[in-house]
XYZ file of C-alpha atoms in Angstrom:
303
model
C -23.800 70.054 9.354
C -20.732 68.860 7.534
C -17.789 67.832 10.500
C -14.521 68.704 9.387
C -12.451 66.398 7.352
C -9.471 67.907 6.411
C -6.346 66.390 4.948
C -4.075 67.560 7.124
C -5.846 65.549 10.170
C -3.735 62.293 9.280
C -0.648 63.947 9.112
C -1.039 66.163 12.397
C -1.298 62.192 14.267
C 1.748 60.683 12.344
C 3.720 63.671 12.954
C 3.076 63.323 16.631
C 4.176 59.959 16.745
C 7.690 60.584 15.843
C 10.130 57.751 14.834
C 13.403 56.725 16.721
C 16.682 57.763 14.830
C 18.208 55.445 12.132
C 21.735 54.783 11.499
C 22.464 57.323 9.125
C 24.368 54.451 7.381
C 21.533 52.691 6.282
C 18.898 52.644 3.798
C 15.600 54.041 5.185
C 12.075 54.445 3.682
C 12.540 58.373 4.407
C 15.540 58.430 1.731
C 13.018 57.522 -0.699
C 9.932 59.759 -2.362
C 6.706 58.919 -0.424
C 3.181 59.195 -1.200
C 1.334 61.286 0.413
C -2.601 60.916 -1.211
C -5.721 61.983 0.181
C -9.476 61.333 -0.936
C -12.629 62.850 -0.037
C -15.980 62.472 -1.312
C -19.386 63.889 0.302
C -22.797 63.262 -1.083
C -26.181 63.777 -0.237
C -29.508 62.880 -1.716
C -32.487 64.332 -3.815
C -35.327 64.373 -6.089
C -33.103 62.814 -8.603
C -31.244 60.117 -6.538
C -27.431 60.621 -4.909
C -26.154 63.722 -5.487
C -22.074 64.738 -5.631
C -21.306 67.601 -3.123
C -17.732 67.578 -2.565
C -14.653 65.648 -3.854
C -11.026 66.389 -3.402
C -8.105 64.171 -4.509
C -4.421 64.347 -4.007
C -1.854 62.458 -5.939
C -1.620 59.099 -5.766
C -5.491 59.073 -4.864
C -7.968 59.683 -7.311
C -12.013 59.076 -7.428
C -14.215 57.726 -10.677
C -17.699 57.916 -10.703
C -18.738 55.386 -12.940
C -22.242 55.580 -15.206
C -23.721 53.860 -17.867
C -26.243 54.786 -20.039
C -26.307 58.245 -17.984
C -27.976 56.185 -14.883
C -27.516 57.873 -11.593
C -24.130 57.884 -9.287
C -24.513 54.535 -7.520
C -20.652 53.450 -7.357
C -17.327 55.282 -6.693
C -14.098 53.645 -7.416
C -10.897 54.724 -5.539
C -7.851 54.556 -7.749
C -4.291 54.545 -6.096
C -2.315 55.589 -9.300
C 1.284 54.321 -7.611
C -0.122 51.089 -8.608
C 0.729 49.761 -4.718
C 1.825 51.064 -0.947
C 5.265 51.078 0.016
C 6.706 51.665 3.544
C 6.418 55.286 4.489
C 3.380 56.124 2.715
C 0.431 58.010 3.369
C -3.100 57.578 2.523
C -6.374 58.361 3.359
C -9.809 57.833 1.653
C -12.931 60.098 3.752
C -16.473 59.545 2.415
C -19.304 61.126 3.908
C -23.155 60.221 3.124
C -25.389 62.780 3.908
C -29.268 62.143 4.381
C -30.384 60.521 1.643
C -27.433 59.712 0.274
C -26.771 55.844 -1.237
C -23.454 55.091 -2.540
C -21.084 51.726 -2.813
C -17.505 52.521 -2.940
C -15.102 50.196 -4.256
C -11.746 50.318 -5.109
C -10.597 49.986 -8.650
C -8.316 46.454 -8.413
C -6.423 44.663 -5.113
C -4.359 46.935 -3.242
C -0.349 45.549 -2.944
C 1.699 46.596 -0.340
C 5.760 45.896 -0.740
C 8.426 44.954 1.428
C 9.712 48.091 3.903
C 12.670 48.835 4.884
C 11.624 50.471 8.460
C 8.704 52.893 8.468
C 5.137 51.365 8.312
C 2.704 52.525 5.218
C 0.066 54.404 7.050
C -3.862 53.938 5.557
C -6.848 55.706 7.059
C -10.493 55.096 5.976
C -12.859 57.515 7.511
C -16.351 56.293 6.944
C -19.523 58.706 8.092
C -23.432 57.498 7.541
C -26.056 60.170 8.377
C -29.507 59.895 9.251
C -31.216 58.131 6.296
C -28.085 57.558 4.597
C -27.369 53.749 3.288
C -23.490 53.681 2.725
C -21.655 49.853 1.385
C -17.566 50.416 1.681
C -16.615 47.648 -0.557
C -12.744 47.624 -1.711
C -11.051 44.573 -3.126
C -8.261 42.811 -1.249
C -4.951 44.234 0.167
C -2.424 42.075 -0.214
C 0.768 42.101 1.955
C 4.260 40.564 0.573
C 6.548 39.446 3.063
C 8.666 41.864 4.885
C 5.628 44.574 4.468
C 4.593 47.218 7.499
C 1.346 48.446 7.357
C -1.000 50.230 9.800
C -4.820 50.568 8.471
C -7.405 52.280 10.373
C -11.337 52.607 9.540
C -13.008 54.630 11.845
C -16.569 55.054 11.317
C -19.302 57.757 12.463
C -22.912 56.425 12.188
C -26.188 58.001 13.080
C -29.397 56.603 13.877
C -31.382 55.927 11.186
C -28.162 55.254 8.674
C -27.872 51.865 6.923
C -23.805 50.430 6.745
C -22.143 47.888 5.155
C -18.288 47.947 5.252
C -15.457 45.452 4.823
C -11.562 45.086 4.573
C -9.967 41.923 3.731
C -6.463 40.884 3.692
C -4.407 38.369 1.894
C -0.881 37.035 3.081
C 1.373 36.667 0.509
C 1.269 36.125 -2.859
C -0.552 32.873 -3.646
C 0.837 32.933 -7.683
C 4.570 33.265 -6.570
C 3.892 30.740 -3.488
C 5.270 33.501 -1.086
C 5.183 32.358 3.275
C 5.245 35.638 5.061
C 8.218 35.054 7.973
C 8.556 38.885 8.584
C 6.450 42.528 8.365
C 4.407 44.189 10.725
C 0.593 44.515 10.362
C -1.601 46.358 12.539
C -5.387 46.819 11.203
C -7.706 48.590 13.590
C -11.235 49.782 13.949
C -13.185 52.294 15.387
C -16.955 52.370 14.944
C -19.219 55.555 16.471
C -22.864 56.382 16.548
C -24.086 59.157 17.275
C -20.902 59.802 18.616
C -20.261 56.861 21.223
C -17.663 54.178 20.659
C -19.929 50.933 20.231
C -16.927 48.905 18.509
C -13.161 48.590 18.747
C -11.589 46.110 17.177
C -7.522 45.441 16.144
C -5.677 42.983 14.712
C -1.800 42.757 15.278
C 1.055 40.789 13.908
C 4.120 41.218 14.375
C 7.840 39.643 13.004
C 7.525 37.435 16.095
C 4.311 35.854 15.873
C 4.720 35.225 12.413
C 6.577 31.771 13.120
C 3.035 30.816 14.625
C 0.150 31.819 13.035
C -0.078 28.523 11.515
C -0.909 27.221 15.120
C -4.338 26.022 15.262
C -5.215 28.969 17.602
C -4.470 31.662 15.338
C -4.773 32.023 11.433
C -4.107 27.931 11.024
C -3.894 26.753 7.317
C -5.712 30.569 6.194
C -4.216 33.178 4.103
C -6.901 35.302 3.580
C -9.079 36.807 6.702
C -11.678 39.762 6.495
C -13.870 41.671 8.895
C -17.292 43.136 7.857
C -19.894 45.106 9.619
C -23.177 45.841 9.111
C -25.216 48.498 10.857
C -29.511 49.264 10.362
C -32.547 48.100 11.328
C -33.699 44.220 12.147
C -30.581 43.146 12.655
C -31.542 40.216 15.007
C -33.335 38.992 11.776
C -31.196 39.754 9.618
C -28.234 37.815 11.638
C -30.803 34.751 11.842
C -30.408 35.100 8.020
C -27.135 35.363 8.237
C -26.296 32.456 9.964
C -28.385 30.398 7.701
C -26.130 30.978 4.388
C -22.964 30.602 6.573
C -23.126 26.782 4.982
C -22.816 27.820 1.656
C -19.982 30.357 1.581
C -17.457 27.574 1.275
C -15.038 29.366 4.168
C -14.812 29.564 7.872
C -17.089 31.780 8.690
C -18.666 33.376 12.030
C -21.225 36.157 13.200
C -22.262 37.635 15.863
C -24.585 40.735 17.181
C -22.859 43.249 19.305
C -23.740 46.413 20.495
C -26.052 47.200 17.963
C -23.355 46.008 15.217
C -23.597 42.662 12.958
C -19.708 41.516 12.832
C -18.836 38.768 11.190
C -15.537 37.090 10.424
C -14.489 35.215 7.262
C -11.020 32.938 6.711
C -9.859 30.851 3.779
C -7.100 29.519 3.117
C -6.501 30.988 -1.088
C -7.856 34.506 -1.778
C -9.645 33.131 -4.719
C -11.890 30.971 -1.854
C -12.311 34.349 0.469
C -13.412 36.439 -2.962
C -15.675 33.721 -3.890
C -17.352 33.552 0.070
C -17.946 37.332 -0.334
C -19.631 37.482 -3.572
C -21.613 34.942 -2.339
C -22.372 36.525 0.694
C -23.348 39.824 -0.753
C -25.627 38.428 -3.344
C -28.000 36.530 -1.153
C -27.876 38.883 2.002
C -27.450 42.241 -0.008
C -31.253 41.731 -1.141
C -32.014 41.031 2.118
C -30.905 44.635 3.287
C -33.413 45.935 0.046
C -32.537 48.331 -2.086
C -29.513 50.056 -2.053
C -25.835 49.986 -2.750
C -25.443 46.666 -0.762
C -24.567 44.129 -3.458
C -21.364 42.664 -4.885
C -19.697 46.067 -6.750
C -19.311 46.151 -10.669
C -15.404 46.788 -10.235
C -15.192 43.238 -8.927
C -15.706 41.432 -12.424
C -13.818 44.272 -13.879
């Protein structure tokens, strides 16, 4: 029943990609140790809530299950012990929820990634929701200083009868030190399935020569901080009526929309501190309105 999800499945695609020759005169990100880190998690459910099946963690990933009061597994926390992402890295987070399964995953605190030198850091998410399954991908915000090159994927496997809530967020410079990105690379993409049909595709590019403009009206205008979030279930026509109505109250630009059997909906702010207030906001009133479950605004975020 379980698909494959091996570690090496990142590397085989970067590997193929190659990267033109540098000047052996110059600094490069290969010159310099790399991470290379790799999570997996797998769970299923049973008599006695969500059950752990699998985990496997390589350095600089690791995985915390968090419990109080020995209550049952309702929140994982990813921990990226390099304490940020630096051109050239590697890193990939899989989770799997298997029928019955409910689980929020988090990540432990905002996710930094530094100035490269060439190379691009490379992050996969690989999401997959089973039949009965209710699965909330919740991480804090990655924030990109100037002169960074990242390239995120989330690709996502959902089956019918599976419940999804997932979101990535990014923020554009850092707000304390008053930092204007002029230069970087950013490509975030994703890839949503069910029962194994592309329903979704979505990517959003920038590049060292658009970033003179994205204060033009038509792009990011006076916002720093942008995220995407999906949701996938049942009564979602209803539940995007709902939507619609809080929209008001989040205090951001915010927009949704119903396609192909997805909810997507877009949120932009200018300060991150606006954008993490929106999405508390949001998941408190429309968590409840998914029911019980793991959709609701993660512990790790008042941490």
């Amino acid at each position: 029943m379980l698909d494959a999800m091996s570690p090496c499945d990142l590397t085989d695609e970067l590997n193929s990609s190659g990267t033109p020759d540098l000047n052996k005169d110059r600094p490069s990100d290969r010159d310099l140790q790399r991470a290379d880190g790799f999570g997996r998690i797998v769970l299923s459910g049973s008599e006695n809530g969500t059950r752990i099946e699998d985990v496997f963690e390589r350095s600089p990933i690791r995985i915390m299950f968090p419990r109080t009061e020995h209550r049952r597994v309702q929140e994982a926390v990813i921990i990226n012990t390099g304490g940020g992402v630096a051109g050239g890295d590697r890193l990939e987070c899989s989770v799997a929820a298997l029928s019955g399964a409910s689980i929020a995953v988090t990540s432990q605190a905002a996710e930094k990634v530094y100035r490269a030198l060439h190379e691009s850091a490379r992050v996969a998410t690989r999401l997959k929701a089973w039949e009965s399954a209710k699965l909330a991908w919740l991480p804090q915000e990655t924030i990109v200083f100037n002169g960074a090159r990242l390239q995120r994927t989330t690709e996502i496997e959902l089956f019918s009868g599976a419940e999804l809530l997932a979101l990535e967020w990014l923020v554009l410079g850092r707000a304390a030190h008053g930092e204007v990105l002029v230069g970087g690379s950013i490509t975030d993409s994703w890839r949503v399935k069910k029962d194994g049909r592309l329903i979704w595709a979505d990517t959003f590019r920038i590049t060292d020569e658009i970033f003179p403009h994205l204060k033009r009206k038509a792009l990011l205008s006076n916002c720093n901080a942008i995220a995407t979030l999906i949701c996938f279930g049942t009564y979602l026509d209803k539940r995007l009526n709902f939507l619609r109505e809080i929209i008001p109250s989040l205090g951001c630009h915010c927009a949704a929309t119903l396609v192909s059997g997805l909810i997507v909906v877009r949120f932009a702010a200018k300060e991150s501190s606006d954008l993490k207030f929106a999405l508390r906001s949001f998941l408190q009133q429309f968590g409840p309105e998914l029911g019980s479950g793991p959709f609701q605004v993660p512990k790790m975020w008042s941490c």
